[in-house]
XYZ file of C-alpha atoms in Angstrom:
558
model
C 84.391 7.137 33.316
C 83.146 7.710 37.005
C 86.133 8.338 38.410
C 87.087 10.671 35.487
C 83.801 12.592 35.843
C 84.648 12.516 40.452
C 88.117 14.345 39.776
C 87.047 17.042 37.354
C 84.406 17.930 39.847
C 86.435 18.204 42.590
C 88.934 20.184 40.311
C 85.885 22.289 39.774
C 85.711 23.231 43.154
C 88.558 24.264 43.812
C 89.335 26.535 41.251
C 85.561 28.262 41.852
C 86.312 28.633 45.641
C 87.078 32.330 46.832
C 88.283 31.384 50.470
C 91.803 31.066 51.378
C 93.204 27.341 51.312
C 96.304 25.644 51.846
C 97.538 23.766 48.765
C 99.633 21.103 50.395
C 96.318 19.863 52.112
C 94.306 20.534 48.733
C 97.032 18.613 47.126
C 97.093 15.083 49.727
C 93.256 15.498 49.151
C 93.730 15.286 45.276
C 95.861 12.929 45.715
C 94.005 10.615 47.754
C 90.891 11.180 45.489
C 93.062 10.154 42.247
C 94.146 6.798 44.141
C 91.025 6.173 45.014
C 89.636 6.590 41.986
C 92.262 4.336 40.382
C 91.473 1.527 42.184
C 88.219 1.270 41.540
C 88.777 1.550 38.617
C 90.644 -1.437 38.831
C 88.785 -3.376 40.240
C 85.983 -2.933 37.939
C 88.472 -4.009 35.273
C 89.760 -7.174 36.833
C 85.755 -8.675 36.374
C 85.965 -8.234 33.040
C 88.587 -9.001 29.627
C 89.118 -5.857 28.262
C 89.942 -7.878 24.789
C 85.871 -8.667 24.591
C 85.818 -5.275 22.488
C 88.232 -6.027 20.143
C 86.246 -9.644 18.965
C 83.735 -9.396 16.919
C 84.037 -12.850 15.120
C 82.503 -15.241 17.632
C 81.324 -14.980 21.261
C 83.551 -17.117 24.003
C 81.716 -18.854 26.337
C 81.319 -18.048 30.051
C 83.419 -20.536 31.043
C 86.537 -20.062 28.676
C 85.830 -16.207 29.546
C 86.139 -17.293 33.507
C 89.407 -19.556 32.499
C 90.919 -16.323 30.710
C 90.254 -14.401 33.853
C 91.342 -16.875 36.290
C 94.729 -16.785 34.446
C 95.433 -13.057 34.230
C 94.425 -12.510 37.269
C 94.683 -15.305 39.968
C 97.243 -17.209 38.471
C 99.562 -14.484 37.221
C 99.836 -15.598 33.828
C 101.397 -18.874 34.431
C 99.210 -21.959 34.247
C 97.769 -25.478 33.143
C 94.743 -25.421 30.978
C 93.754 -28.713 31.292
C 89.925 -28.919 29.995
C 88.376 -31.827 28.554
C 88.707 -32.966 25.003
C 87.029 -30.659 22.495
C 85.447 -28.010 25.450
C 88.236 -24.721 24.006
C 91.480 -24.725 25.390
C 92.647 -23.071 22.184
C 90.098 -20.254 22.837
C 91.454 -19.884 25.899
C 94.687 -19.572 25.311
C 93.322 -17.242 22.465
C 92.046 -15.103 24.936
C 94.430 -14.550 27.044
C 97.227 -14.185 24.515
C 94.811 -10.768 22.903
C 94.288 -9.760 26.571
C 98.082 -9.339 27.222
C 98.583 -7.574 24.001
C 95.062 -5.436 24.579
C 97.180 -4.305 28.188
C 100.541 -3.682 26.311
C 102.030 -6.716 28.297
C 102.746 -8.963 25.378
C 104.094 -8.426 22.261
C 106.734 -11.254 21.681
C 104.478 -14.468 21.932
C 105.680 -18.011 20.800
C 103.091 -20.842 20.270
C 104.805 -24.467 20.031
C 102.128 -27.022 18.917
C 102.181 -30.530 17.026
C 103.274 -30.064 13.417
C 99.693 -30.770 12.167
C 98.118 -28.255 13.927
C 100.254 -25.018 12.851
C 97.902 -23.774 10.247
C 94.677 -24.537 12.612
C 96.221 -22.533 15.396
C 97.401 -19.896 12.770
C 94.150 -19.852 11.315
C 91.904 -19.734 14.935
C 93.556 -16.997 16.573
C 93.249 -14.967 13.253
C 89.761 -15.307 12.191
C 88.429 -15.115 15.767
C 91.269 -13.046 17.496
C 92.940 -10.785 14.900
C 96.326 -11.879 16.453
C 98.159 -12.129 13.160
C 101.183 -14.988 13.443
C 103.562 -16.682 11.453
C 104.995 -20.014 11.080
C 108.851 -19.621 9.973
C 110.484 -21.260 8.069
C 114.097 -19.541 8.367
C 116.010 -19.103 11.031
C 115.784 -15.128 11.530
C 112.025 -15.142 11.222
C 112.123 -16.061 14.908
C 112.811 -12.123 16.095
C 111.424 -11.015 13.171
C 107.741 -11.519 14.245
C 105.962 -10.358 16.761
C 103.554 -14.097 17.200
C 104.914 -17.161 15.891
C 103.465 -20.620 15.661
C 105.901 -23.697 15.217
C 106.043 -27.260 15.927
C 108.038 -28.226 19.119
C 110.020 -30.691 17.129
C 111.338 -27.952 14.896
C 112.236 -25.197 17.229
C 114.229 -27.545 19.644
C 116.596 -27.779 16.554
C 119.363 -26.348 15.912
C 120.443 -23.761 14.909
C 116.122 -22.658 16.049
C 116.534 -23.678 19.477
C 119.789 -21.053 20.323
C 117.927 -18.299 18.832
C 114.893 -19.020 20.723
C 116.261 -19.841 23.829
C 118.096 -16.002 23.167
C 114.959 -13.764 22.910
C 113.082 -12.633 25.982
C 109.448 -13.965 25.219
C 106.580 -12.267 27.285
C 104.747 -15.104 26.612
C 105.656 -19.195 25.837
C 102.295 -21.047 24.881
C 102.923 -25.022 24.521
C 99.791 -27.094 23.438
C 99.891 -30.929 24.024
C 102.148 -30.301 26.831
C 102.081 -33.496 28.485
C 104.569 -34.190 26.258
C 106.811 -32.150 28.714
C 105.757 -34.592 31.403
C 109.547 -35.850 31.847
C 112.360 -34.102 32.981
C 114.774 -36.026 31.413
C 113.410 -35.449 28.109
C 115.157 -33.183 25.308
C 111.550 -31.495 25.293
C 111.060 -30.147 28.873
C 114.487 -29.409 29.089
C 114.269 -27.410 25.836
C 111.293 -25.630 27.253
C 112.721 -24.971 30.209
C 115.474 -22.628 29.014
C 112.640 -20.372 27.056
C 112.801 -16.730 28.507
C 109.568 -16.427 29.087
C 107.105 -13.660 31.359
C 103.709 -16.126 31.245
C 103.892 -18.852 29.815
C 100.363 -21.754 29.411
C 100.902 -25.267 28.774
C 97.209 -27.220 27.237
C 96.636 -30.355 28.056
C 93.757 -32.937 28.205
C 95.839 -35.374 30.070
C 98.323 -33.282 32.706
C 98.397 -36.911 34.039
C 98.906 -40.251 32.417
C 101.323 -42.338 33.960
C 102.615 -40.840 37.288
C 101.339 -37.999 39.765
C 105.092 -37.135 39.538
C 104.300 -36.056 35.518
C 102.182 -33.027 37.798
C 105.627 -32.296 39.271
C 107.290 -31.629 36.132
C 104.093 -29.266 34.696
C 104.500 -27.354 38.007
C 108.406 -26.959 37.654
C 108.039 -25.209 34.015
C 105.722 -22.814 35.481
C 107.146 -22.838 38.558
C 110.624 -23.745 39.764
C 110.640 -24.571 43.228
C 107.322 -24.692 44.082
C 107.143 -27.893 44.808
C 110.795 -28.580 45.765
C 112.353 -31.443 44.059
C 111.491 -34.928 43.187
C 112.352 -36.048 45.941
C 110.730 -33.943 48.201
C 107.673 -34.174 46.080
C 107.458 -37.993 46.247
C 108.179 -37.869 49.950
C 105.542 -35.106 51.117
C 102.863 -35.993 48.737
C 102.121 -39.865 47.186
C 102.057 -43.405 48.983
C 103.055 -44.529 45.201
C 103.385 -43.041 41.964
C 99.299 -42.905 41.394
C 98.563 -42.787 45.251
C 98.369 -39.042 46.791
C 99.318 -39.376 50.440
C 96.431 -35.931 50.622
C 94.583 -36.369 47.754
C 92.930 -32.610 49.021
C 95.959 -31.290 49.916
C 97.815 -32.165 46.366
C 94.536 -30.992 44.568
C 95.021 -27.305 46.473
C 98.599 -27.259 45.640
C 97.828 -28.223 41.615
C 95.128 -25.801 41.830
C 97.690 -22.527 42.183
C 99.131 -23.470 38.887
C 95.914 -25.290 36.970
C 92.362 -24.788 35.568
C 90.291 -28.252 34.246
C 86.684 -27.571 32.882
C 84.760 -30.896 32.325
C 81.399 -31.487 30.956
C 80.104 -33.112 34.212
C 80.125 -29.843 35.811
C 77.061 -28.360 33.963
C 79.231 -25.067 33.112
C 79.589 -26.378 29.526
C 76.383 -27.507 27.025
C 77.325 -29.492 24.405
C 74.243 -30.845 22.231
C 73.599 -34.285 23.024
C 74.708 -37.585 21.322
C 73.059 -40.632 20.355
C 75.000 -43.889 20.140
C 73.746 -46.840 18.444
C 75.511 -50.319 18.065
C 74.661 -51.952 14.894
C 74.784 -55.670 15.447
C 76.096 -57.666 12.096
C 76.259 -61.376 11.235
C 79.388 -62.485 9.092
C 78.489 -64.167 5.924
C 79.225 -67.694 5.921
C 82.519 -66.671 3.835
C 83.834 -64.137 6.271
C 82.463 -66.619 9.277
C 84.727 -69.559 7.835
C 87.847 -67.009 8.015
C 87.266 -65.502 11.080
C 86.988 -69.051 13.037
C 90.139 -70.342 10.949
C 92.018 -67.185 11.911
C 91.233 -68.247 15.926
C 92.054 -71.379 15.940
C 95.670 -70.424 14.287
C 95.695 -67.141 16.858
C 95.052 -70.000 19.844
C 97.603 -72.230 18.700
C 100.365 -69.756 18.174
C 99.342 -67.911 21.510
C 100.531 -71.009 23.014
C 103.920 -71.390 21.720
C 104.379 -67.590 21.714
C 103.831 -67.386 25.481
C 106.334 -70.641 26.310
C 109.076 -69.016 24.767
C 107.859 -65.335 25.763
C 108.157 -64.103 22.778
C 106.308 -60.593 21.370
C 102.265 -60.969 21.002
C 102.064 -57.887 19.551
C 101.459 -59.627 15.978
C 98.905 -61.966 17.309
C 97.091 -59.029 18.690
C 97.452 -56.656 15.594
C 95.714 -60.005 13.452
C 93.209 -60.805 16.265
C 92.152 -56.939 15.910
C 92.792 -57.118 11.496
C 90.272 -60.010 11.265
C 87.389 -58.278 12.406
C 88.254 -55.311 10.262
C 88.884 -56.657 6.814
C 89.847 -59.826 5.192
C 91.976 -56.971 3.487
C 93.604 -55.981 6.303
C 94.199 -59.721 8.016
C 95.769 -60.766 4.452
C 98.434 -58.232 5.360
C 99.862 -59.757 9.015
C 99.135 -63.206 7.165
C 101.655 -62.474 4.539
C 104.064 -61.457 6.881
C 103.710 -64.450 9.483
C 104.122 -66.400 6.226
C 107.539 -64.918 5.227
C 108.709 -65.119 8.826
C 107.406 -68.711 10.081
C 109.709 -71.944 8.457
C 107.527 -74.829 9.455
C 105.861 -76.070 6.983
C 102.726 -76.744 8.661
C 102.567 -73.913 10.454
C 102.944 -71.947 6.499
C 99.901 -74.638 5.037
C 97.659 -73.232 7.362
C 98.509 -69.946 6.750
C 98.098 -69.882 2.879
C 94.969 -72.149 3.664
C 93.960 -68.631 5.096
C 94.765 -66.423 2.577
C 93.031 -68.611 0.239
C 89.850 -68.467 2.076
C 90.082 -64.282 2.099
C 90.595 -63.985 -1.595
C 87.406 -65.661 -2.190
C 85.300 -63.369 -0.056
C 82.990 -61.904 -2.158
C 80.413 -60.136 -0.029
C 81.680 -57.722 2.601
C 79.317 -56.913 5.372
C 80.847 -54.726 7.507
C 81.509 -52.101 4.204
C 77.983 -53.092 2.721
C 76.434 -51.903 6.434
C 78.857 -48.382 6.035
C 76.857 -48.132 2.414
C 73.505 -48.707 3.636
C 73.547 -46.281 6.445
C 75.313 -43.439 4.482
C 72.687 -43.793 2.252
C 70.169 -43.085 4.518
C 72.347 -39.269 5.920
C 71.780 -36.183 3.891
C 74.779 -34.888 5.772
C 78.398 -35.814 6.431
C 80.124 -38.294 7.525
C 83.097 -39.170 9.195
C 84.099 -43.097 9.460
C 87.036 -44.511 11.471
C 89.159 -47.534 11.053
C 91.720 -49.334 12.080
C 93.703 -50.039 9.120
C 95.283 -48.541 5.788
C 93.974 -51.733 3.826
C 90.537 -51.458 4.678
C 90.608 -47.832 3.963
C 91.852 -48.659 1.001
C 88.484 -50.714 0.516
C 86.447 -48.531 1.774
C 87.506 -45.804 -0.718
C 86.816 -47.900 -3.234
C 83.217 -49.415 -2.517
C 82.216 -45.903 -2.190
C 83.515 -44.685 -5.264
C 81.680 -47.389 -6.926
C 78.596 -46.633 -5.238
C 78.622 -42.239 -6.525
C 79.373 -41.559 -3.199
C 81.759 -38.565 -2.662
C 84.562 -39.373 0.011
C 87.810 -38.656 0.663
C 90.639 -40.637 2.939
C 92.467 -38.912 5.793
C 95.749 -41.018 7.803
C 98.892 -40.326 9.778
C 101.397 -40.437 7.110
C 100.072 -37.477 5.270
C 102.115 -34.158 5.247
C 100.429 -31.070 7.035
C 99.080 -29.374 3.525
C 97.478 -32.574 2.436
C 95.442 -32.765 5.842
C 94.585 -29.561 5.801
C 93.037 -30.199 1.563
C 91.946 -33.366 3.018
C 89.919 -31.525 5.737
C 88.584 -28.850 3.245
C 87.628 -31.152 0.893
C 85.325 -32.575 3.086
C 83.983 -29.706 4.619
C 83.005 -28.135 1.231
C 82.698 -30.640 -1.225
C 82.323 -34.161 -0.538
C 80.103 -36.088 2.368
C 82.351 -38.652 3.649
C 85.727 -38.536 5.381
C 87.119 -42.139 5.602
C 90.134 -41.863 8.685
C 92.530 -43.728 10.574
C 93.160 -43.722 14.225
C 96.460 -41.343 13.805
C 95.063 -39.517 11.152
C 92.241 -38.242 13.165
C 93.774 -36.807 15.834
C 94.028 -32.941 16.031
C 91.335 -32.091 13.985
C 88.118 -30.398 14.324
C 85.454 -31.079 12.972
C 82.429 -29.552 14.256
C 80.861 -29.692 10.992
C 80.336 -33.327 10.893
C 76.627 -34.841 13.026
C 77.480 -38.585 12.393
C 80.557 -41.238 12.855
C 80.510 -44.755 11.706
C 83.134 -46.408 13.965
C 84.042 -49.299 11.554
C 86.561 -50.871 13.855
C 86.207 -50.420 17.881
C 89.546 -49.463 19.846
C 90.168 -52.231 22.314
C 90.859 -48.940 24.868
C 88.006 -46.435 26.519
C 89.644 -43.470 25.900
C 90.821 -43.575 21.913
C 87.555 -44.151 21.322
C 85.985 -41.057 23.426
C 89.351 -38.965 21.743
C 86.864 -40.066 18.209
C 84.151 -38.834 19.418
C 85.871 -35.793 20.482
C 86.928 -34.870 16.673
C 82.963 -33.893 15.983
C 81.468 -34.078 19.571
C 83.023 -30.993 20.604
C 82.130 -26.651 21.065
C 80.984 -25.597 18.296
C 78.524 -28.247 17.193
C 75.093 -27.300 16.715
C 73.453 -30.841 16.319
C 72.609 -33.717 17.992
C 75.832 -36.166 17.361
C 74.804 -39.503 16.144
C 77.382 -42.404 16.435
C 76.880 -46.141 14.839
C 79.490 -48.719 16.567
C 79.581 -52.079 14.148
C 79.332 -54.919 16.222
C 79.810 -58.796 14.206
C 78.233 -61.493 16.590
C 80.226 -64.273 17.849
C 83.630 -62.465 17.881
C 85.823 -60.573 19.931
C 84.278 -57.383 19.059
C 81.048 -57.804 20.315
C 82.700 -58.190 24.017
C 84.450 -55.320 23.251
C 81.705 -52.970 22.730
C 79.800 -54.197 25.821
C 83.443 -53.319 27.629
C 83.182 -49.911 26.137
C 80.027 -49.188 26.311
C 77.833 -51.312 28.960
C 80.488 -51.419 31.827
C 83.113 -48.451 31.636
C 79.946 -46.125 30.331
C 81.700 -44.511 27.464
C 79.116 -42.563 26.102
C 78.246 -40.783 29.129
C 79.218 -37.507 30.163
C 80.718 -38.140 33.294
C 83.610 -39.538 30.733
C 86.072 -37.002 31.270
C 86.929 -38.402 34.608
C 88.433 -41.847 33.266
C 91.198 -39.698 31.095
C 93.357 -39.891 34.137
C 92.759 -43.934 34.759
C 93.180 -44.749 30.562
C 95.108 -42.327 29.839
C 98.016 -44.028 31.074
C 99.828 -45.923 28.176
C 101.039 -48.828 30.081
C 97.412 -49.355 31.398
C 96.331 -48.812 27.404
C 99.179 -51.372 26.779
C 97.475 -53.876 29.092
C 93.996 -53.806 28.379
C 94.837 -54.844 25.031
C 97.145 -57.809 25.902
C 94.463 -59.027 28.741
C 92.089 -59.004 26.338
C 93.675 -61.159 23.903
C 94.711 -63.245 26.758
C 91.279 -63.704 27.018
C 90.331 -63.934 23.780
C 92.821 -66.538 22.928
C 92.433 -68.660 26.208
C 88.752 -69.527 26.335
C 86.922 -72.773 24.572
C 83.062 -71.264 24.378
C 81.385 -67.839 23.355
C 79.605 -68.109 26.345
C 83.035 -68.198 28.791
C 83.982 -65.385 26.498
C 81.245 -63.678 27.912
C 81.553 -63.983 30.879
C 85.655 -63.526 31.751
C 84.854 -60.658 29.623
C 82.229 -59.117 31.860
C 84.314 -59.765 34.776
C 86.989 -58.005 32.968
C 85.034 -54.931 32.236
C 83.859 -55.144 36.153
C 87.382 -54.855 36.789
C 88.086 -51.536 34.987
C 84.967 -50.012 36.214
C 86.228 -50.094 39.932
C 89.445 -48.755 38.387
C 87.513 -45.744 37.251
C 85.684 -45.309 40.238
C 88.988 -44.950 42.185
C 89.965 -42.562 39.777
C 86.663 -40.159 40.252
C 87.308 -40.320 43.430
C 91.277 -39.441 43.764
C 90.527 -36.569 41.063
């Protein structure tokens, strides 16, 4: 090293001279010199992660490299990683995590993530780190090892959560943390009483209901930095998703968070073409699907005198343009629940009407294309039921496939995932079954049923669409004319402009749940309320006009 190579000469020197000296001065000036030298030294290492030797497995990008440094450095350890969907927050948290132990200033490091993603997070930051960690399983395996991974659920338990909350952790890193977005909760409490030196919290979404949620976030990290509640509201927002300085709220989050998005050019991603495949029911599937409206319409009516729930009406509005499968399922139930007589004809009229359906269009499309891919596949739905289907027609058809949902155990996703990575072409998934997972592996998506909401559907896309893909993405949206779903996907994808990349922005407009919440029930309002396809269209339009100057208050408030 230079500074090294600057002291030994000067030592040099010294001991060569043959004049008298005086050693206290010789000493200061050694002194000085070694200082000097030191922080330079430094200061060269603060550009750089000295961790960057010690991974050979993959190269980070600049960007998650810049996050890492921004961390150590600026933000002391202590922050909000809060990139987009699928752009390496893991990595960065990776990153930082081997940096502290590199520098000797982490050894005891606890990683609380969703129960589904132990073994990914296990199996990242050893393949591409070397940071070996464990996921216990009894209680003294917490101060046993050095790195442990665990779902928040678990350690919050007893008798988990006194041991944890007893060891001194140099570092606390919490993925999906807007889960601690409410101080009331058991979770941010629990969190709260972690020792903990550094500590990260990852999330997508640091807000989704409230600009207070950014308050809570900043507490964890750090306690009094933005007073209480109650000073918070008071000094900072008109109303809970008004700033009263949007500027001066953004400076303040900024001590305490990092967001990459894709907008910003400091990411590439390959591109991704979307294409909406436009299908006409068969005259079968046409019959049920009008019958179905007209019982949705009249039951809408009654449901909304006596205020009653419309979450059923919704779930069959959304199950008849799915499956006849899937609708026979809410059908059966209405039928066990409603008394009237007529009101029970017309609903076995119904299920009479599905059982005969012979030809399928929707699944026949999902053949056809899959046919034409050499490649894999991932298609989403809606529903177990037409899963169900699915898995069968392509069975029958020789083609490979296997089904991935919500109410499978950890080790089953994980086969499920590895299965069709290495030996079969399709994946077949539900909406909770695919989140978490990564699947960079995968260049095309069938979306078989559309989310009525922006942002579950970009959260799809995100599963393949995401670092570490090398291909161009291609996405097929069905679309059956004359229905509710063809509205939808010119909502989603003509109006709010889905697909482009400027996405990342609406997260903090649709990620709220209560606005998720509503643009479903508006848009059976509408659905349910209108007399022609052609007022369909157009309340829907205006609708999706609606949300678009919602989003374009967001961009600018973010």
């Amino acid at each position: 090293m230079e500074w090294v190579e600057t002291i030994q000469q000067f030592n040099d020197e010294i001991f060569t001279q043959h004049t008298p000296f005086s050693p206290p001065s010789l000493m200061w000036d050694f002194l000085r010199l070694s200082v000097t030298a030191c922080q330079a030294q430094l200061a060269a290492s603060e550009n750089k992660l000295q961790c960057l030797e010690h991974i050979h497995a993959f190269q980070p990008l600049p960007h998650q490299i810049s996050c890492a440094l921004e961390v150590i450095h600026n933000l002391h350890g202590r922050a909000v990683l809060a990139d987009e969907v699928g752009l390496g927050k893991t990595i960065e948290a990776g990153l930082v995590i081997k940096e502290y132990q590199v520098r000797r200033l982490a050894q005891k490091v606890l990683i609380l993530v969703p129960a589904s993603l132990i073994i990914q997070w296990s199996r990242e930051l050893g393949e591409k780190f070397g940071v070996s960690c464990y996921a216990p399983k009894k209680h003294w395996a917490w101060s046993e090892y050095d790195v442990v991974v665990a779902s928040l659920d678990t350690a919050k338990r007893e008798p988990h959560r006194s041991i944890i909350t007893a060891i001194p952790w140099d570092l606390v890193v919490i993925d999906e943390a807007h889960k601690l977005k409410n101080q009331r909760t058991h979770n941010w409490k629990f969190v709260n009483q972690i020792p903990n030196k550094y500590m990260l919290l990852l999330t997508a979404t640091p807000v989704q209901n409230s600009l207070q949620e950014l308050h809570s976030l900043i507490t964890l990290l750090k306690p009094g930095e933005l007073g209480n509640k109650r000073n918070f509201v008071a000094q900072h927002l008109i109303s809970k998703r008004e700033p009263k300085d949007a500027q001066r709220l953004r400076d303040h989050v900024s001590t305490v968070m990092i967001r990459n998005r894709r907008f910003d050019g400091q990411v590439y991603l390959p591109d991704r073409s979307v294409k909406i495949v436009p299908l006409e029911f068969s005259p079968d599937e046409k019959l049920l699907y009008d019958g179905v409206q007209q019982f949705l319409k009249e039951a809408y009516q009654d449901v909304t005198k006596h205020h009653k729930s419309v979450l059923p009406l919704l779930t069959l509005q959304r199950e008849v343009c799915s499956s006849p499968y899937a609708a026979m399922i809410s059908l059966n139930k209405m039928a066990e629940r409603i008394h009237t007589s007529d009101r029970q004809a017309k609903i076995f009229t119904l299920l009479e009407i599905a059982q005969q359906i012979k030809y399928h269009t929707k699944t026949e499309k999902v053949l056809e294309l899959i046919s034409t891919m050499n490649d894999k596949c991932i298609v989403f739905t809606e529903y177990r039921a037409t899963q169900d289907f699915l898995m069968s027609r392509l069975q029958q058809n020789g083609i490979k496939a296997v089904p991935f949902r919500g109410g499978f155990k950890r080790s089953k996703k994980d086969w499920m995932t590895d299965l069709f990575k290495h030996n079969v072409q399709v994946l077949v998934a539900t909406e909770s079954g695919g989140e978490g997972i990564n699947l960079q592996f995968c260049h095309y998506m069938i979306n078989f049923d559309l989310p009525w909401n922006p942002m579950r559907l970009e959260q799809r896309i995100g599963r393949i669409h995401r670092l570490g893909q090398q291909s161009i993405v291609q996405i097929y949206n069905l679309s059956t004319r004359n229905t509710i779903e063809e509205h939808i996907v010119a909502l989603l994808v003509e109006k709010i402009r889905m697909f482009e990349a400027v996405i990342g922005e609406v997260d903090h407009i649709l990620g709220d749940p209560q606005i998720q919440k509503k643009i479903e029930t508006d848009i059976l309002d509408i659905a349910l309320t209108t007399e022609s396809q052609e007022e369909l269209k157009n309340r829907m339009s205006d609708y999706a006009s609606t949300m678009w100057s919602r989003y374009q208050s967001g961009r600018q408030n973010s």
